[in-house]
PDB file of C-alpha atoms in Angstrom:
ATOM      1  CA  UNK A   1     120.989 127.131 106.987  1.00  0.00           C
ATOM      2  CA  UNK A   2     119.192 123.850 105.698  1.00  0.00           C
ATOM      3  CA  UNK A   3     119.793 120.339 106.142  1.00  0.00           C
ATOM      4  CA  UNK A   4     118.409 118.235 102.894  1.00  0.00           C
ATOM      5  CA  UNK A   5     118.165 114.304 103.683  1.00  0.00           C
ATOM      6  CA  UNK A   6     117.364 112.879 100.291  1.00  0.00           C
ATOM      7  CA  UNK A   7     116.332 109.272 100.103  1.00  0.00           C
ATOM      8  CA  UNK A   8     117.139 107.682  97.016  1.00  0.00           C
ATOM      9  CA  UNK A   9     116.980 103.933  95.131  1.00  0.00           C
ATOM     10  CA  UNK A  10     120.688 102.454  94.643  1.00  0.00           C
ATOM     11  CA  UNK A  11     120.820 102.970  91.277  1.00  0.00           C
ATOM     12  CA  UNK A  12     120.422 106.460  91.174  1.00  0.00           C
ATOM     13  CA  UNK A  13     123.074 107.162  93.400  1.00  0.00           C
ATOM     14  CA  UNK A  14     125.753 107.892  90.861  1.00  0.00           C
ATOM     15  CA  UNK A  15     123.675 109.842  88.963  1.00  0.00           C
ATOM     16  CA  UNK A  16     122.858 112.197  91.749  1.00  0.00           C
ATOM     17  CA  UNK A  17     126.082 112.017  93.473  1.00  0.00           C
ATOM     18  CA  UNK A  18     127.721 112.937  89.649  1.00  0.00           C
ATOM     19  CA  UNK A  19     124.805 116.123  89.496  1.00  0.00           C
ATOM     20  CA  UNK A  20     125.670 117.539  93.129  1.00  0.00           C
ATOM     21  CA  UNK A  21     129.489 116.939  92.701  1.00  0.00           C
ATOM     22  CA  UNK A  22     128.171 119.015  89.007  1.00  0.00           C
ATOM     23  CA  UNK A  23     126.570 121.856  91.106  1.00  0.00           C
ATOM     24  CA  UNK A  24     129.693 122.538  93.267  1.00  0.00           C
ATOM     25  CA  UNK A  25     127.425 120.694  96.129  1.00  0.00           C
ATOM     26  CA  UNK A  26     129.137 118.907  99.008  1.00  0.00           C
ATOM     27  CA  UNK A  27     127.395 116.145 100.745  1.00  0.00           C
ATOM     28  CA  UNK A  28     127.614 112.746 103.045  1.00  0.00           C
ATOM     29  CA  UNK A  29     126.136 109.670 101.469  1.00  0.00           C
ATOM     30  CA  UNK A  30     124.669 106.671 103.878  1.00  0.00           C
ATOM     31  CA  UNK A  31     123.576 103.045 102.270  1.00  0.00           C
ATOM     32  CA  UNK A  32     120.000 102.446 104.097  1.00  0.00           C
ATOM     33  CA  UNK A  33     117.180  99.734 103.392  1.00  0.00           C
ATOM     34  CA  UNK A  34     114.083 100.551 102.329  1.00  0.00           C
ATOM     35  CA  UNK A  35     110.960  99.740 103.889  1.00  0.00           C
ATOM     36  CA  UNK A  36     108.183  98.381 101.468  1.00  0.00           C
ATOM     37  CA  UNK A  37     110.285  96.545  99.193  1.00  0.00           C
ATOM     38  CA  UNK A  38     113.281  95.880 101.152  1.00  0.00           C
ATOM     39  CA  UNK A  39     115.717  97.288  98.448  1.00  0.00           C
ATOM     40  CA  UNK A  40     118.911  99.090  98.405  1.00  0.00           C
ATOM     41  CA  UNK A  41     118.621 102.888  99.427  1.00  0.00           C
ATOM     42  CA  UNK A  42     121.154 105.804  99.426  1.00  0.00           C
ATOM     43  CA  UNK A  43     120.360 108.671 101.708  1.00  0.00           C
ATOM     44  CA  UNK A  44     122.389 112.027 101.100  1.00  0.00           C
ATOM     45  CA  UNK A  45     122.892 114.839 103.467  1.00  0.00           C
ATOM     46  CA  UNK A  46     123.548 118.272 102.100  1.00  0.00           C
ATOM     47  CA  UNK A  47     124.080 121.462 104.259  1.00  0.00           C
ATOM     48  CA  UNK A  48     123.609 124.487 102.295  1.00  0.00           C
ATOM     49  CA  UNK A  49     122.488 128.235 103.129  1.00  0.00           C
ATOM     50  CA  UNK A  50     118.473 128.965 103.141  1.00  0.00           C
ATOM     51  CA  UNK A  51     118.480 130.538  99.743  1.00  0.00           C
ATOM     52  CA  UNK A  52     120.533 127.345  98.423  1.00  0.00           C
ATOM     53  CA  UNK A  53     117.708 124.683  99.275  1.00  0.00           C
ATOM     54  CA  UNK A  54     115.103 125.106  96.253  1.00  0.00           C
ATOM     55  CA  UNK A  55     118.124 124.739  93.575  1.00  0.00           C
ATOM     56  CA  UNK A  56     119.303 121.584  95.564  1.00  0.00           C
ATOM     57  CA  UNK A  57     115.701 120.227  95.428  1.00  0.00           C
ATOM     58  CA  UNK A  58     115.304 120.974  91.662  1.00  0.00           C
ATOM     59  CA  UNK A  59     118.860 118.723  90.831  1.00  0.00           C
ATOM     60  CA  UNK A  60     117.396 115.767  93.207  1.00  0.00           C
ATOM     61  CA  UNK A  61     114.350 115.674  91.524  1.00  0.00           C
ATOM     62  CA  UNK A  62     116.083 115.840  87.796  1.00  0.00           C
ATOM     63  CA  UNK A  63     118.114 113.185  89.079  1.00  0.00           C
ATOM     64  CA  UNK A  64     116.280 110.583  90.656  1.00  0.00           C
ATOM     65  CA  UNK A  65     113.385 109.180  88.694  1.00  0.00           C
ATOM     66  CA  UNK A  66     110.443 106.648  89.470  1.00  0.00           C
ATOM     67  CA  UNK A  67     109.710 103.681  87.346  1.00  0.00           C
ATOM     68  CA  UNK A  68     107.291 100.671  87.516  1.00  0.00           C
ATOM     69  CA  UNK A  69     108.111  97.397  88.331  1.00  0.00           C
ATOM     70  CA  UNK A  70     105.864  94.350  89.599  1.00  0.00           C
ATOM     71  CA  UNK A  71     106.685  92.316  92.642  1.00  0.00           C
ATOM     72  CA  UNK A  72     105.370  88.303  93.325  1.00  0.00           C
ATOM     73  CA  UNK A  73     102.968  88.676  96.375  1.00  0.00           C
ATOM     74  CA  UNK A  74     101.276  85.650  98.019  1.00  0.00           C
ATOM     75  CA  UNK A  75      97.724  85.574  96.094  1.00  0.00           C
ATOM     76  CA  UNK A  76      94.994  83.336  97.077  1.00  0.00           C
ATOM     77  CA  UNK A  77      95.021  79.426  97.818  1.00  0.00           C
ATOM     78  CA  UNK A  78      95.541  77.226  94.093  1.00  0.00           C
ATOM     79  CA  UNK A  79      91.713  76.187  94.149  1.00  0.00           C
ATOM     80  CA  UNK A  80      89.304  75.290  97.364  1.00  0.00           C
ATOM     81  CA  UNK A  81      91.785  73.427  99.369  1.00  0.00           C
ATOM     82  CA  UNK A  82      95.548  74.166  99.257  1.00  0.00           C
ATOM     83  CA  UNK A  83      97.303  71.723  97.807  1.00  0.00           C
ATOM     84  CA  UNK A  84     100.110  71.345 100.462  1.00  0.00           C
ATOM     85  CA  UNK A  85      99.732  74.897 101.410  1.00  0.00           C
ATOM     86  CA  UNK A  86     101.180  76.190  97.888  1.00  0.00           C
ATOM     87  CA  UNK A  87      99.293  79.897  97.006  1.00  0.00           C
ATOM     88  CA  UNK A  88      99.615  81.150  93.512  1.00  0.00           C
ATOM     89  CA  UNK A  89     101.886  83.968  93.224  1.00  0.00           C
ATOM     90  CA  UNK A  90     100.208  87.496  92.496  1.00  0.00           C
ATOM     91  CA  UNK A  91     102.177  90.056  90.702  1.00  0.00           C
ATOM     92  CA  UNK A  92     101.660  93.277  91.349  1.00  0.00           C
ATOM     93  CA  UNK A  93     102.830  96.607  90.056  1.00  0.00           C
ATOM     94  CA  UNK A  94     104.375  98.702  92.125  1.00  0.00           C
ATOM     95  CA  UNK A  95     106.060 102.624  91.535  1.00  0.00           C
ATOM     96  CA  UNK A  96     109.986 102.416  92.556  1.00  0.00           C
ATOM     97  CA  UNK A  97     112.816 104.871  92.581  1.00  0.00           C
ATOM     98  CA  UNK A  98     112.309 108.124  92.868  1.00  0.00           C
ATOM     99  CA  UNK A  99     113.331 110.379  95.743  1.00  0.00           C
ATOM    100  CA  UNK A 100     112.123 111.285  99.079  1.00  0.00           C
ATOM    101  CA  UNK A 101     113.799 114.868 100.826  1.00  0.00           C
ATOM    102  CA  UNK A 102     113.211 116.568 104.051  1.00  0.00           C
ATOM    103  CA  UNK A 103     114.652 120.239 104.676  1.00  0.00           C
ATOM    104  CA  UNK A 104     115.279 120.904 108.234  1.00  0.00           C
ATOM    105  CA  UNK A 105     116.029 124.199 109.953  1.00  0.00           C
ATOM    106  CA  UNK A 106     119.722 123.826 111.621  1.00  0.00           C
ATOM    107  CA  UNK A 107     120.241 126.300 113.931  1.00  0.00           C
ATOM    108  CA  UNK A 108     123.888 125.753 114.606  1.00  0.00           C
ATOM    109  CA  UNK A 109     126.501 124.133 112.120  1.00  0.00           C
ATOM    110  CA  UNK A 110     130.154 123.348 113.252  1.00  0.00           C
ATOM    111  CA  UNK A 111     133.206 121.915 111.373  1.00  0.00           C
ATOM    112  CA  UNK A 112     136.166 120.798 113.288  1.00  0.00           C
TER     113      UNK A 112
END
């Protein structure tokens, strides 16, 4: 048996919940916070047998898709001196969304 944790961006969590729920795929569903741009995450657990786990993969990665945005990061000081400490924002673009999964071995599953 396999344990999938998928890692997702907020807004595709319908979407993949909706293609699982599609795939006659049960599975637990966590809010988390990303790290590098602090935004909404969803990560999904799914339990499902060995032979199970490349299918699963295939409707996470149809599912969740990346797309560019830019974020404001502190650029360098307005001029030679900073004028009251003010720094020109720097945008830069950045790849969001997407999915991240890990499949672990379980060696024992129980329901009770």
């Amino acid at each position: 048996m396999k344990l999938i944790i998928a890692i997702t961006h907020e807004r595709d969590k319908h979407k993949l919940g909706d293609a699982l729920l599609q795939e006659g795929l049960s599975f637990t569903k966590l809010g988390s916070t990303g790290g590098f741009l602090r935004q909404g995450n969803v990560t999904i657990l799914i339990g499902v047998e060995d032979e199970e786990a490349e299918r699963v993969l295939g409707v996470i990665k149809d599912a969740c898709r990346t797309s560019e945005g830019f974020v404001n990061l502190p650029g360098q000081m307005v001029g030679s001196v900073p004028a009251l400490g003010a720094f020109a924002p720097h945008p830069v673009r950045v790849e969001a969304g997407g999915a991240v999964a890990f499949v672990l071995t379980v060696d024992s599953f129980e329901r009770f």
